[in-house]
CSV table of C-alpha atoms in Angstrom, one decimal:
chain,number,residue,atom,x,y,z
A,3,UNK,CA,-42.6,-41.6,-22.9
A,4,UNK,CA,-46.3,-40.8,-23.1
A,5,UNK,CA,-47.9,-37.8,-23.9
A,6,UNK,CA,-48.6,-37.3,-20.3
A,7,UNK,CA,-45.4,-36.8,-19.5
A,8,UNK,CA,-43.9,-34.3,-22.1
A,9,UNK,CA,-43.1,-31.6,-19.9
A,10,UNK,CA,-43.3,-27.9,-21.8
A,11,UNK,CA,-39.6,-26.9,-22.5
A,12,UNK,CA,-38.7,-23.3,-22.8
A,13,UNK,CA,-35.5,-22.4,-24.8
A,14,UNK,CA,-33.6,-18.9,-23.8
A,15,UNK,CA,-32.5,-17.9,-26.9
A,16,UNK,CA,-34.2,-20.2,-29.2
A,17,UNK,CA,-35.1,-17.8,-31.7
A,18,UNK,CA,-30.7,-18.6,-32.6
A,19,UNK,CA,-29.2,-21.4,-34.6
A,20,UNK,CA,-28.7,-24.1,-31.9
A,21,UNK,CA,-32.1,-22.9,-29.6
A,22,UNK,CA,-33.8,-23.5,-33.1
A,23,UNK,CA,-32.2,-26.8,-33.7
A,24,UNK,CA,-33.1,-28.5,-30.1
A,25,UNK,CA,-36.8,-26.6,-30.7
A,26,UNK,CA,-37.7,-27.9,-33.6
A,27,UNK,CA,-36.5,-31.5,-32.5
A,28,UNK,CA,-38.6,-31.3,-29.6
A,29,UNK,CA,-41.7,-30.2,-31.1
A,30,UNK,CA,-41.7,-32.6,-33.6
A,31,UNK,CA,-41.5,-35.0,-30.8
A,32,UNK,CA,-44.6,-33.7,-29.3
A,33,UNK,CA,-43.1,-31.8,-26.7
A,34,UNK,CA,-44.6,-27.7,-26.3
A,35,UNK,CA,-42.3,-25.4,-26.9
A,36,UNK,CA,-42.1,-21.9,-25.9
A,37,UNK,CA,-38.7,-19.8,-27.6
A,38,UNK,CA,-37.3,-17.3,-25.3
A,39,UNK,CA,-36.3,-14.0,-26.9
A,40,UNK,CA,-35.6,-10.7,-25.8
A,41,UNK,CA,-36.8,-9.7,-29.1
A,42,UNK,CA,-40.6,-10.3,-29.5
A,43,UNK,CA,-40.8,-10.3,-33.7
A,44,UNK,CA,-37.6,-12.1,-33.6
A,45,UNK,CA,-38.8,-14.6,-31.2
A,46,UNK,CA,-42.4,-15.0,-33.2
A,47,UNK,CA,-41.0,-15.3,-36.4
A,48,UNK,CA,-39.2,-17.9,-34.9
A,49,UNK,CA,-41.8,-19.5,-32.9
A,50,UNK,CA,-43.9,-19.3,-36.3
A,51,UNK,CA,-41.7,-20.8,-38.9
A,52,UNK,CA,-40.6,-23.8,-36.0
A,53,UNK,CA,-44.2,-24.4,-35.8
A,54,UNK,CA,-44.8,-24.9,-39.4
A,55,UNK,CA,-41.9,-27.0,-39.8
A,56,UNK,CA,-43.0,-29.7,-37.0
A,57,UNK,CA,-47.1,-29.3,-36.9
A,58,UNK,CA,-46.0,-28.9,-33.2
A,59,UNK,CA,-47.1,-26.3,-30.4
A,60,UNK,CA,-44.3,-23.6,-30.5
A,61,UNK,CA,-44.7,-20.2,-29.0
A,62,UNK,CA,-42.9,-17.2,-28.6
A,63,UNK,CA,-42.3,-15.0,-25.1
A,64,UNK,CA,-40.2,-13.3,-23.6
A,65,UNK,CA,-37.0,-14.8,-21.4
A,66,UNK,CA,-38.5,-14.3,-18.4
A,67,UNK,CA,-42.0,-15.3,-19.4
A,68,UNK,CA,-40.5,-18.1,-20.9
A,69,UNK,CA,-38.4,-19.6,-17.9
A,70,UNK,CA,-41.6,-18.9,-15.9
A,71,UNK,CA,-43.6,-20.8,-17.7
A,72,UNK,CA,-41.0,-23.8,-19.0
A,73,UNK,CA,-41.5,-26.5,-16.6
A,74,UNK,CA,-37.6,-27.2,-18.2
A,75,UNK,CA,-35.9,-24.4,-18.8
A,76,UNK,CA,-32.9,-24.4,-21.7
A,77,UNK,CA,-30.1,-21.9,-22.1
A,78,UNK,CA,-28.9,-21.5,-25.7
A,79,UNK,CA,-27.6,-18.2,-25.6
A,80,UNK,CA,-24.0,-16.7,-26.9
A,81,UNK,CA,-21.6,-17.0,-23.7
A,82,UNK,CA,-21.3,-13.8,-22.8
A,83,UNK,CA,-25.1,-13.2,-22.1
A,84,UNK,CA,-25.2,-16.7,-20.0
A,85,UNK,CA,-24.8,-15.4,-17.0
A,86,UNK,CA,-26.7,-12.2,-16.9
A,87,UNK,CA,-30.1,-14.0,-18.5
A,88,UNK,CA,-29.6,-16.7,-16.0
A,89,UNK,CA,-29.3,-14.6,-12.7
A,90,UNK,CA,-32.2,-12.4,-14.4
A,91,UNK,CA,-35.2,-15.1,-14.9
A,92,UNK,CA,-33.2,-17.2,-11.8
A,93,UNK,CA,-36.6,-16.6,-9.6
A,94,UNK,CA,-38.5,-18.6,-12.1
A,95,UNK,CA,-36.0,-21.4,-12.4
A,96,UNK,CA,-36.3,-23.0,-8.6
A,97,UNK,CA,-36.8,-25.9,-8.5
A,98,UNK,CA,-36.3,-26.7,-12.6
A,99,UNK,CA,-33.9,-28.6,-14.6
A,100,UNK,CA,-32.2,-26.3,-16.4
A,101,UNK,CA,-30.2,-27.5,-19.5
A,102,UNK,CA,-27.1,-25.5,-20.2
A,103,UNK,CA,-26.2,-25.3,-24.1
A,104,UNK,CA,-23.9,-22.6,-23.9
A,105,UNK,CA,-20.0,-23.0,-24.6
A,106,UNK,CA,-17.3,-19.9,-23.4
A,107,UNK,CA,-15.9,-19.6,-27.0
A,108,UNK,CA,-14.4,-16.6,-27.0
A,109,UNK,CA,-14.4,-15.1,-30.3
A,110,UNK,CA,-12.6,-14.3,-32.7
A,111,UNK,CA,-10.6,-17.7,-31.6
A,112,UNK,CA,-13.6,-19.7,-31.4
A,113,UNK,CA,-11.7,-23.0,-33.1
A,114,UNK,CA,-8.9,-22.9,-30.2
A,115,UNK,CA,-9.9,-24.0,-26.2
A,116,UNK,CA,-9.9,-21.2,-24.2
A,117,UNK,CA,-11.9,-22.4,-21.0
A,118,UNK,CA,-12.4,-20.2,-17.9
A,119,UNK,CA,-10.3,-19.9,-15.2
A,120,UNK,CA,-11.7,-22.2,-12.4
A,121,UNK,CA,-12.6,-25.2,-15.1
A,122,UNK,CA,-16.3,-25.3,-17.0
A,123,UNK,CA,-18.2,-22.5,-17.2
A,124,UNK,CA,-21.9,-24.1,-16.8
A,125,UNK,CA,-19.9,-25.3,-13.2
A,126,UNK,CA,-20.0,-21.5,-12.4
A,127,UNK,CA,-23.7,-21.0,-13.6
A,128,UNK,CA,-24.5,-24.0,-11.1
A,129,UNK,CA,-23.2,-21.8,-8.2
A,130,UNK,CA,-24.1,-18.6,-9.3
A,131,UNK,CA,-27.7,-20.5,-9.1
A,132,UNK,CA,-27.4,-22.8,-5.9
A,133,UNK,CA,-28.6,-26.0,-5.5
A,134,UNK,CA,-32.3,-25.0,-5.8
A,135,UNK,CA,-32.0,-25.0,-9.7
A,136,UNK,CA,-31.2,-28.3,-10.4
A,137,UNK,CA,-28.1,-27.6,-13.9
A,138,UNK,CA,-27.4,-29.9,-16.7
A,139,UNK,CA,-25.1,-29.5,-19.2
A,140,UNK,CA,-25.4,-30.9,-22.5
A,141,UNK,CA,-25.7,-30.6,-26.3
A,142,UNK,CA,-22.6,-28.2,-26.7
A,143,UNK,CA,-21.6,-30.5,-29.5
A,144,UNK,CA,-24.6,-31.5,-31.1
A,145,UNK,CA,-23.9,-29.6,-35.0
A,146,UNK,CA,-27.2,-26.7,-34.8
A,147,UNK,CA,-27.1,-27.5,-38.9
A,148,UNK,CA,-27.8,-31.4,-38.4
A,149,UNK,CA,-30.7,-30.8,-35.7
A,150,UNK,CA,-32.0,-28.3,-38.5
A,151,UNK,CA,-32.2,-30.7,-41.3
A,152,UNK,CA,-35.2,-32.3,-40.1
A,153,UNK,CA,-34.9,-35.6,-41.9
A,154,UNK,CA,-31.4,-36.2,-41.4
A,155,UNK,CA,-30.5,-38.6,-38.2
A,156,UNK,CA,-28.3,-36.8,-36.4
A,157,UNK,CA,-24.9,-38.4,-36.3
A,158,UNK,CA,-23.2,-38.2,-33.2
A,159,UNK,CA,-24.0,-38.9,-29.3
A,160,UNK,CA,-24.9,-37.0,-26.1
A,161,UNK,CA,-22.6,-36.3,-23.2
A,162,UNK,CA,-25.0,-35.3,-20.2
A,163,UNK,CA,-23.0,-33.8,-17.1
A,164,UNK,CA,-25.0,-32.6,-13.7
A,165,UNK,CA,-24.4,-32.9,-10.1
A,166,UNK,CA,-28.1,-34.5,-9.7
A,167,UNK,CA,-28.5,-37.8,-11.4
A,168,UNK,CA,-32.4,-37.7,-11.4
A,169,UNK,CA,-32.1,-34.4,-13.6
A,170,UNK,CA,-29.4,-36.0,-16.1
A,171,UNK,CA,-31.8,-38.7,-16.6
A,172,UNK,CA,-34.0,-36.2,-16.9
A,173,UNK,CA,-31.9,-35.3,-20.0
A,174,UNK,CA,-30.7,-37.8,-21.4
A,175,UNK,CA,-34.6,-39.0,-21.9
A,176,UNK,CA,-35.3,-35.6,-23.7
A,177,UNK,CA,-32.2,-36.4,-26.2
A,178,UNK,CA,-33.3,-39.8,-26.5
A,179,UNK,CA,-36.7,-38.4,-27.0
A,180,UNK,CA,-35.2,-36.8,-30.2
A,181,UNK,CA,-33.5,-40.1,-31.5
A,182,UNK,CA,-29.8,-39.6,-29.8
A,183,UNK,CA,-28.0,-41.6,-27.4
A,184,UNK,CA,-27.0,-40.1,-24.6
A,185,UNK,CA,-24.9,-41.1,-21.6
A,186,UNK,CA,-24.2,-39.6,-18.4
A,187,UNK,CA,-20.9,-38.2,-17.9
A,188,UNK,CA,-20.4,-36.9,-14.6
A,189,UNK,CA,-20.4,-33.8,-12.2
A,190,UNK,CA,-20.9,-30.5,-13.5
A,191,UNK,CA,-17.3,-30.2,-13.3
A,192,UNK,CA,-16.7,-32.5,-16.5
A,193,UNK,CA,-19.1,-30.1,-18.4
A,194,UNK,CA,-15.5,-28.6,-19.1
A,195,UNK,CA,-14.4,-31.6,-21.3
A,196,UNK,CA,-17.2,-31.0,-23.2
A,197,UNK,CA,-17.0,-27.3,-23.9
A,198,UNK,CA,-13.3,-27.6,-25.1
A,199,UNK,CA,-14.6,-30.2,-27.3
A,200,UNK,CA,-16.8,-27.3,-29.0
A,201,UNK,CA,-14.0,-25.9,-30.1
A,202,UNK,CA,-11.9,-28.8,-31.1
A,203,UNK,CA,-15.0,-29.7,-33.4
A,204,UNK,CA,-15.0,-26.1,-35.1
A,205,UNK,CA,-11.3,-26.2,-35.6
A,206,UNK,CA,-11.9,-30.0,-37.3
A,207,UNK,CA,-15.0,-28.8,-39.6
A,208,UNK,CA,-12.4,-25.9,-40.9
A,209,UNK,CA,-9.5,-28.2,-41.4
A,210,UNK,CA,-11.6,-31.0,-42.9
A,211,UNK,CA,-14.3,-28.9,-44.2
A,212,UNK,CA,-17.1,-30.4,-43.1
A,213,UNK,CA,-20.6,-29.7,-44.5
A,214,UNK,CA,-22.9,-31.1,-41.5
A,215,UNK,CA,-20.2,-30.5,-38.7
A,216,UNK,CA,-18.2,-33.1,-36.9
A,217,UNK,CA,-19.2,-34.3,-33.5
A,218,UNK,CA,-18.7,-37.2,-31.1
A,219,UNK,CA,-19.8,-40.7,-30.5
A,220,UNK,CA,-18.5,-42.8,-27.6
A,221,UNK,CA,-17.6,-46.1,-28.6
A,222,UNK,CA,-16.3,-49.2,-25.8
A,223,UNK,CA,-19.4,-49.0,-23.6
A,224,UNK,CA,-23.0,-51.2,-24.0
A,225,UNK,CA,-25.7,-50.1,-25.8
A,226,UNK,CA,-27.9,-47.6,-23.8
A,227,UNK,CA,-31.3,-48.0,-24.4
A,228,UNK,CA,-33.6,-45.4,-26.9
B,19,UNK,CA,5.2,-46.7,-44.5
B,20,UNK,CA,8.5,-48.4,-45.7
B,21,UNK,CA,10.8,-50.1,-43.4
B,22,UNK,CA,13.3,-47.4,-43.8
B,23,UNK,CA,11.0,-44.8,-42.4
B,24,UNK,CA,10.1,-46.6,-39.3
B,25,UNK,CA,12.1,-44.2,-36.9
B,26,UNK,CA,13.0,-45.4,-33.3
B,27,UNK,CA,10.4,-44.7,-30.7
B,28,UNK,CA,11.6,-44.1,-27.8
B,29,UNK,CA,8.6,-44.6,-24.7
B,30,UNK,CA,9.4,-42.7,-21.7
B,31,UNK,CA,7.0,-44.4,-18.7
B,32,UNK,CA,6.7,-47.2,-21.4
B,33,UNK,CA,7.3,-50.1,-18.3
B,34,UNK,CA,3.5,-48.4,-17.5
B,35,UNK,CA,0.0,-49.7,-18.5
B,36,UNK,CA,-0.2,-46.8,-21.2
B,37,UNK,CA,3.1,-47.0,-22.3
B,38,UNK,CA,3.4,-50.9,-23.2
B,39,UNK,CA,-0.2,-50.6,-25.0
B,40,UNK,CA,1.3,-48.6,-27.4
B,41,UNK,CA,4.9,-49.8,-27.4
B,42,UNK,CA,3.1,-53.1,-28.1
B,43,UNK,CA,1.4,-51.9,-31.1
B,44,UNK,CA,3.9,-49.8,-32.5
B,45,UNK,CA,6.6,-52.8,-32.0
B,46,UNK,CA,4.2,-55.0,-33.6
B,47,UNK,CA,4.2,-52.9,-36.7
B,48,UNK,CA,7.8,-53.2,-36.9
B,49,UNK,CA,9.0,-50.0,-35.3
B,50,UNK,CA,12.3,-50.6,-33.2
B,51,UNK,CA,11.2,-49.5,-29.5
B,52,UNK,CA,13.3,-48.0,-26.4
B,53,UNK,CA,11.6,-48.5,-22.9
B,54,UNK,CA,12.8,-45.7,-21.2
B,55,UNK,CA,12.4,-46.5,-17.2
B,56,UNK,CA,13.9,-45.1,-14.1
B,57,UNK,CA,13.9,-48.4,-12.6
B,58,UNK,CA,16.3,-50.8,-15.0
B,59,UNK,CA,15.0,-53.9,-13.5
B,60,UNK,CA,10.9,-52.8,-14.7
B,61,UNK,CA,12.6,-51.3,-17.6
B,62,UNK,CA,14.0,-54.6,-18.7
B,63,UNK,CA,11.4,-57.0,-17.7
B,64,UNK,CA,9.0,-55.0,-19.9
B,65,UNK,CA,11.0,-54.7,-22.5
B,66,UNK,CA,11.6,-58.7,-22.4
B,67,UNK,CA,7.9,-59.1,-22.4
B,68,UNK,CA,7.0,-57.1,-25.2
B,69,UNK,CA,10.1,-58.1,-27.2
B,70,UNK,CA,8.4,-61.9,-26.8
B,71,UNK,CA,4.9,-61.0,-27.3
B,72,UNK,CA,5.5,-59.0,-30.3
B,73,UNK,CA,8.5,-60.6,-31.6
B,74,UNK,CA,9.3,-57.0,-32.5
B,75,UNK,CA,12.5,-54.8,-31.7
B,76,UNK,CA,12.0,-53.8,-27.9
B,77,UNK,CA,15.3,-52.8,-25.6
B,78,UNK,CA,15.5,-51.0,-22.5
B,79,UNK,CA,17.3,-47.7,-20.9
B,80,UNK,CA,17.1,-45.2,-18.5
B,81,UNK,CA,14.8,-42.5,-19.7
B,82,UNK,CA,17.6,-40.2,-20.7
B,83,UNK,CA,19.4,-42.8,-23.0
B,84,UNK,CA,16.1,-43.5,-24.3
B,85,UNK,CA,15.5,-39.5,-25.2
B,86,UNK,CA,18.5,-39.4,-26.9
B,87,UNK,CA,18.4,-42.6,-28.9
B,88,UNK,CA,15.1,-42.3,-30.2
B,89,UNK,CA,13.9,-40.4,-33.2
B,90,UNK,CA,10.8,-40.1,-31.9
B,91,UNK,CA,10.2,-39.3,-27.9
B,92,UNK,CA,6.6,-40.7,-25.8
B,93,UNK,CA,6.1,-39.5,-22.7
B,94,UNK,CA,3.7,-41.6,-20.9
B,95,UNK,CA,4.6,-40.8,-17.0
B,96,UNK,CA,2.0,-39.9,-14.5
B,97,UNK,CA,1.2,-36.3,-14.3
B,98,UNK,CA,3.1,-35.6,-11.6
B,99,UNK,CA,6.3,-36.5,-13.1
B,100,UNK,CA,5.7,-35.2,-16.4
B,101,UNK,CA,7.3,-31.6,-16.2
B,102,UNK,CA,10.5,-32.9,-14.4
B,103,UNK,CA,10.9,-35.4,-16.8
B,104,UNK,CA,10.9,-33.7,-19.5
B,105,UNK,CA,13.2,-30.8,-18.0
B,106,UNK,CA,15.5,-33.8,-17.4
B,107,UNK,CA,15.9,-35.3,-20.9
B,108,UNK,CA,15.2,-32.1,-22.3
B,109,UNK,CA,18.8,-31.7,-24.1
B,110,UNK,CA,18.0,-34.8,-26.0
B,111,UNK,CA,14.7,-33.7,-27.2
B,112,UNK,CA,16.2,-31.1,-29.6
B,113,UNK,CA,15.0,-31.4,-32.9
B,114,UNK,CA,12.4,-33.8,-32.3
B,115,UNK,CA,8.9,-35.2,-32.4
B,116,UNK,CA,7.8,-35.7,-28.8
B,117,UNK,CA,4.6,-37.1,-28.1
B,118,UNK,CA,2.6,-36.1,-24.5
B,119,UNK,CA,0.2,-38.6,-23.8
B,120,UNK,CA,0.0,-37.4,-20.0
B,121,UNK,CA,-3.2,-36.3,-18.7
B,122,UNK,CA,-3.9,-33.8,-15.3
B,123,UNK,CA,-5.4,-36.3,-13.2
B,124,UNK,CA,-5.2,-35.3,-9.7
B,125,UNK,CA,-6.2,-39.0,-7.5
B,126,UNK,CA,-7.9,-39.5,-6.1
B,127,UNK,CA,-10.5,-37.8,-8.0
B,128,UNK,CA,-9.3,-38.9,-11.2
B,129,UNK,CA,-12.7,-39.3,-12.7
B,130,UNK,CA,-13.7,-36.1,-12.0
B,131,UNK,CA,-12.4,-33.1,-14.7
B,132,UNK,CA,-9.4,-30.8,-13.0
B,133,UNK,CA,-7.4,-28.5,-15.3
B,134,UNK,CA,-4.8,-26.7,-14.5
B,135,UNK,CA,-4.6,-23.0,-14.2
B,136,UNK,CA,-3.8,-21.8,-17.8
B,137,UNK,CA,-5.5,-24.3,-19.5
B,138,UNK,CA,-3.9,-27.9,-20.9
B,139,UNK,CA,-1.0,-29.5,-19.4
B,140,UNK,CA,0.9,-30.1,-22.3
B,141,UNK,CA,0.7,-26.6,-23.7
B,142,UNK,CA,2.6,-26.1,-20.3
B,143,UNK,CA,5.3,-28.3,-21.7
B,144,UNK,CA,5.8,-27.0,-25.2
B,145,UNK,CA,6.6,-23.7,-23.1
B,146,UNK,CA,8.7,-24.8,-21.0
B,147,UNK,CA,10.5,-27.0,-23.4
B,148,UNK,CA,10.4,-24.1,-26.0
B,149,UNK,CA,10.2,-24.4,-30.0
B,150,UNK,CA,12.7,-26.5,-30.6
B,151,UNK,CA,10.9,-29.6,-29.5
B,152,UNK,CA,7.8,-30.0,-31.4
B,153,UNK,CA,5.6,-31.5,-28.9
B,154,UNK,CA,2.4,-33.1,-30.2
B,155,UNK,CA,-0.3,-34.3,-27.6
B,156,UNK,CA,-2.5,-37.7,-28.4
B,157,UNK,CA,-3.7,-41.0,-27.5
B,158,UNK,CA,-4.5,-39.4,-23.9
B,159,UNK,CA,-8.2,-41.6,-24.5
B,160,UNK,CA,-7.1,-44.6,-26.3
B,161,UNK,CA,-7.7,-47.1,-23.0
B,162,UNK,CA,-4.2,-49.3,-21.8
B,163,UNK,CA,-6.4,-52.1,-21.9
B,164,UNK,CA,-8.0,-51.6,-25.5
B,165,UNK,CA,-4.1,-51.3,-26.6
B,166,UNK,CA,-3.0,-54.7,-25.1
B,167,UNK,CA,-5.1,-56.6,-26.2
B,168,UNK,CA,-3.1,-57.2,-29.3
B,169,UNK,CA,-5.3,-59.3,-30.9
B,170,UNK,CA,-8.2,-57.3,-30.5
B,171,UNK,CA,-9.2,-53.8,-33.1
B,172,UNK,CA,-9.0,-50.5,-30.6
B,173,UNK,CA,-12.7,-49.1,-30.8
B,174,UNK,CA,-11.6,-45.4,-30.9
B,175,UNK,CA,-10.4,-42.3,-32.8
B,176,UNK,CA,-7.1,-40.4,-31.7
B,177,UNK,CA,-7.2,-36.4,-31.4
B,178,UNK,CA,-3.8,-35.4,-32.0
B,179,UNK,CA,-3.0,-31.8,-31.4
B,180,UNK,CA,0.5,-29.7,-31.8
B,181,UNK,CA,1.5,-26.4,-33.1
B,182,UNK,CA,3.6,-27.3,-35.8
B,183,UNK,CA,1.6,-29.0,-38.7
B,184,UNK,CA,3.8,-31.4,-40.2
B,185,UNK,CA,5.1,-33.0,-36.8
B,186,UNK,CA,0.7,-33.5,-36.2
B,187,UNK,CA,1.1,-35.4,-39.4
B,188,UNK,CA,3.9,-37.5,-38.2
B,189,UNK,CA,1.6,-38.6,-35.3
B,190,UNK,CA,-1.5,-39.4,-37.3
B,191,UNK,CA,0.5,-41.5,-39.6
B,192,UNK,CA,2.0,-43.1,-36.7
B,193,UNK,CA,-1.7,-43.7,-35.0
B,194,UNK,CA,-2.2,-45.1,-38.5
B,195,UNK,CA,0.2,-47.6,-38.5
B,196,UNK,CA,-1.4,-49.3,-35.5
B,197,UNK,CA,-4.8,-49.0,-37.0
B,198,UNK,CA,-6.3,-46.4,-35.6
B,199,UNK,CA,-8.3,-43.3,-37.5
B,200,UNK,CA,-6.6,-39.8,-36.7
B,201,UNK,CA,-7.3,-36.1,-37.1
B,202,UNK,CA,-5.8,-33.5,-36.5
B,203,UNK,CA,-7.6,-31.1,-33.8
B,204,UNK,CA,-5.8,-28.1,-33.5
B,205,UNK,CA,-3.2,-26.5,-31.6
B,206,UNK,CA,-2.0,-27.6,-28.2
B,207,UNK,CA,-3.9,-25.7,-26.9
B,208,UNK,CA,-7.0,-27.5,-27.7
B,209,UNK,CA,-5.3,-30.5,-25.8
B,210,UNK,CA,-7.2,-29.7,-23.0
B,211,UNK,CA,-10.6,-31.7,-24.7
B,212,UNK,CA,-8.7,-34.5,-24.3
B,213,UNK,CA,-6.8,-34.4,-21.2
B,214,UNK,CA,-10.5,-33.6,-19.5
B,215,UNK,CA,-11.9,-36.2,-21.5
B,216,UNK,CA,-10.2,-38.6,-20.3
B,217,UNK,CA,-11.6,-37.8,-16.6
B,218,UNK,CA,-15.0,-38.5,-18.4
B,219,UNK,CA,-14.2,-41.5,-19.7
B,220,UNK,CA,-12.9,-42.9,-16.5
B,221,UNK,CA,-16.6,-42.0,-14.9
B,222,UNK,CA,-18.1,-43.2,-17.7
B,223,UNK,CA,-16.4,-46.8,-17.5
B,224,UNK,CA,-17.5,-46.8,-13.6
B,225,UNK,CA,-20.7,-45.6,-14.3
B,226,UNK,CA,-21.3,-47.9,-17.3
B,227,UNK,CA,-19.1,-51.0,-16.1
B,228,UNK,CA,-17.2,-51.0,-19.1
B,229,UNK,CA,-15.0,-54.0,-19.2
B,230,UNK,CA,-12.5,-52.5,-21.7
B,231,UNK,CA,-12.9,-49.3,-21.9
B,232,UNK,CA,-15.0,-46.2,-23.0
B,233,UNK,CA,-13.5,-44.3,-26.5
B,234,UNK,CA,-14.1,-41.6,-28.6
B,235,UNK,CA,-15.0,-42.0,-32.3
B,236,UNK,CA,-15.0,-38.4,-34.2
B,237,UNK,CA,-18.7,-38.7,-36.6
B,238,UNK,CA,-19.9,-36.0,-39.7
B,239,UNK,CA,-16.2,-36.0,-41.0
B,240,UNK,CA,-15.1,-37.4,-44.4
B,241,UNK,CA,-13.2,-40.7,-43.7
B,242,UNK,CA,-9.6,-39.8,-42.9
B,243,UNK,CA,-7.1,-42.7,-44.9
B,244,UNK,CA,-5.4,-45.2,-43.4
């Protein structure tokens, strides 16, 4: 990919564990980052520390601000803000990929599947959107502690679900971007597999106890190009 | 494992792609193995092939003979036969170990993610069959194909979920005897990673062309014993 062609990303909620994680992969990589935050010394202390880590452009600004300027918008928010930030910087995000990170765990029982009626919850977002907003689900088990520790690879692959295959491949570029394979996986529909799976992995890193957090890795299938 | 703990496995469906992969295996290993078939004539040629190609233990019955001769009870029927099935044999299932290997596939849009209301299928079936029967869900994405080709290592990790700890343990050691890696991922509950998982994987292998089969390998987790 050439430096042409690294779109600004802005991540909703970045100034969090997983937002911080994707961030300060992507800046590294060369990408410009803005971190959404609906706290501003939250999100600048963020933006700040991110940038010093990578050496890479990383602002901070609010959600809206944010989403209007991301040319890809990502949502790493808790779930039960997903919705309500979504529909509220939705003007900005025609016409976008938008990469859904959030998972509808449902604390305090955030090791056990408890999925939303109706099947995945990023499938509800899409609709919630309409087809203007091009959604793509992806990273929900990528460990926020492995993307954090800068010189570790991380260990484990990317399952990219979307009802438009330009914006998965979209997607799976900007995880390859950051050294992970990625494959497609389907419709926004099979986002669901993938958000149980967030909670089989926390249930696994208890039982096992895990100090970088399990994930996935699909195995059976040809290489996919990096 | 000893010889004297290989208990009886009786494989309900096990005439089926699924059910003769792991029959296979498990036969292989030295377990004795009941195909349990509603059609004797299936149920006996299977048996006859397996019994040849494994030189193991392998007889045939209907499924409710099966249920009540074996120690251990597989249920590898299509979805839609699943709950009646199990209803069926149910009185024979007292006491024991069954394993659900059913997924919710709902053709013809079987590679496409379609939970039932309420969740996973199988926890479905622990209620209905109530605590008596410890029902414990895996090898929902361990491919057929993978699994007959005896000869040939299965490229994939088994999830195995339950509510009862010890008969999860039972399971894993029985994965392990065919040489695959198992964990334990939680309480039935959290079967429903798998059972949409499996919908995935079916894209994925149309999507990908994948001649035997797209898996699941668990990655960031000490190495579980064999």
């Amino acid at each position: 990919m050439t430096t042409a062609s690294r779109p600004t990303i802005a991540v909703l909620g970045g100034a969090g564990q997983e937002g911080r994680g994707l961030a300060a992969r992507w800046a590294r990589a060369g990408y410009p980052i803005i971190i959404g935050s609906r706290d501003p010394v939250r999100g600048e202390s963020a933006a700040a520390e991110l940038a010093a880590l990578t050496k890479g452009s990383v602002s901070a600004a609010s959600n809206a601000e944010a989403a209007e300027q991301g040319q890809i918008v990502v949502l790493t928010v808790p779930y039960r803000a997903q919705q309500a930030l979504a529909l509220e910087v939705a003007p900005y995000l025609s016409g976008k990929v938008v990469i859904d990170v959030t998972v509808p765990l449902v604390p305090p029982k955030v090791a056990r599947v408890q999925l939303p009626e109706g099947g995945s919850a990023v499938d509800a977002l899409q609709k919630a959107l309409g087809d203007d907003v091009r959604v793509v689900a992806a990273f929900q088990n990528v460990s926020a502690h492995q993307l954090l520790e800068l010189d570790h690879e991380v260990d484990c692959d990317v399952l990219v679900f979307g009802d438009d295959d330009a914006a998965r491949q979209t997607v799976c570029e900007l995880a390859e971007a950051i050294g992970l394979v990625a494959y497609h996986a389907g419709p926004l529909a099979n986002a669901a597999a993938a958000e149980a799976l967030t909670s089989v992995l926390i249930w696994m890193n208890k039982r096992y106890k895990s100090p970088l957090g399990a994930g996935i890795r699909i195995s059976g299938l040809p290489a996919q190009g990096v």
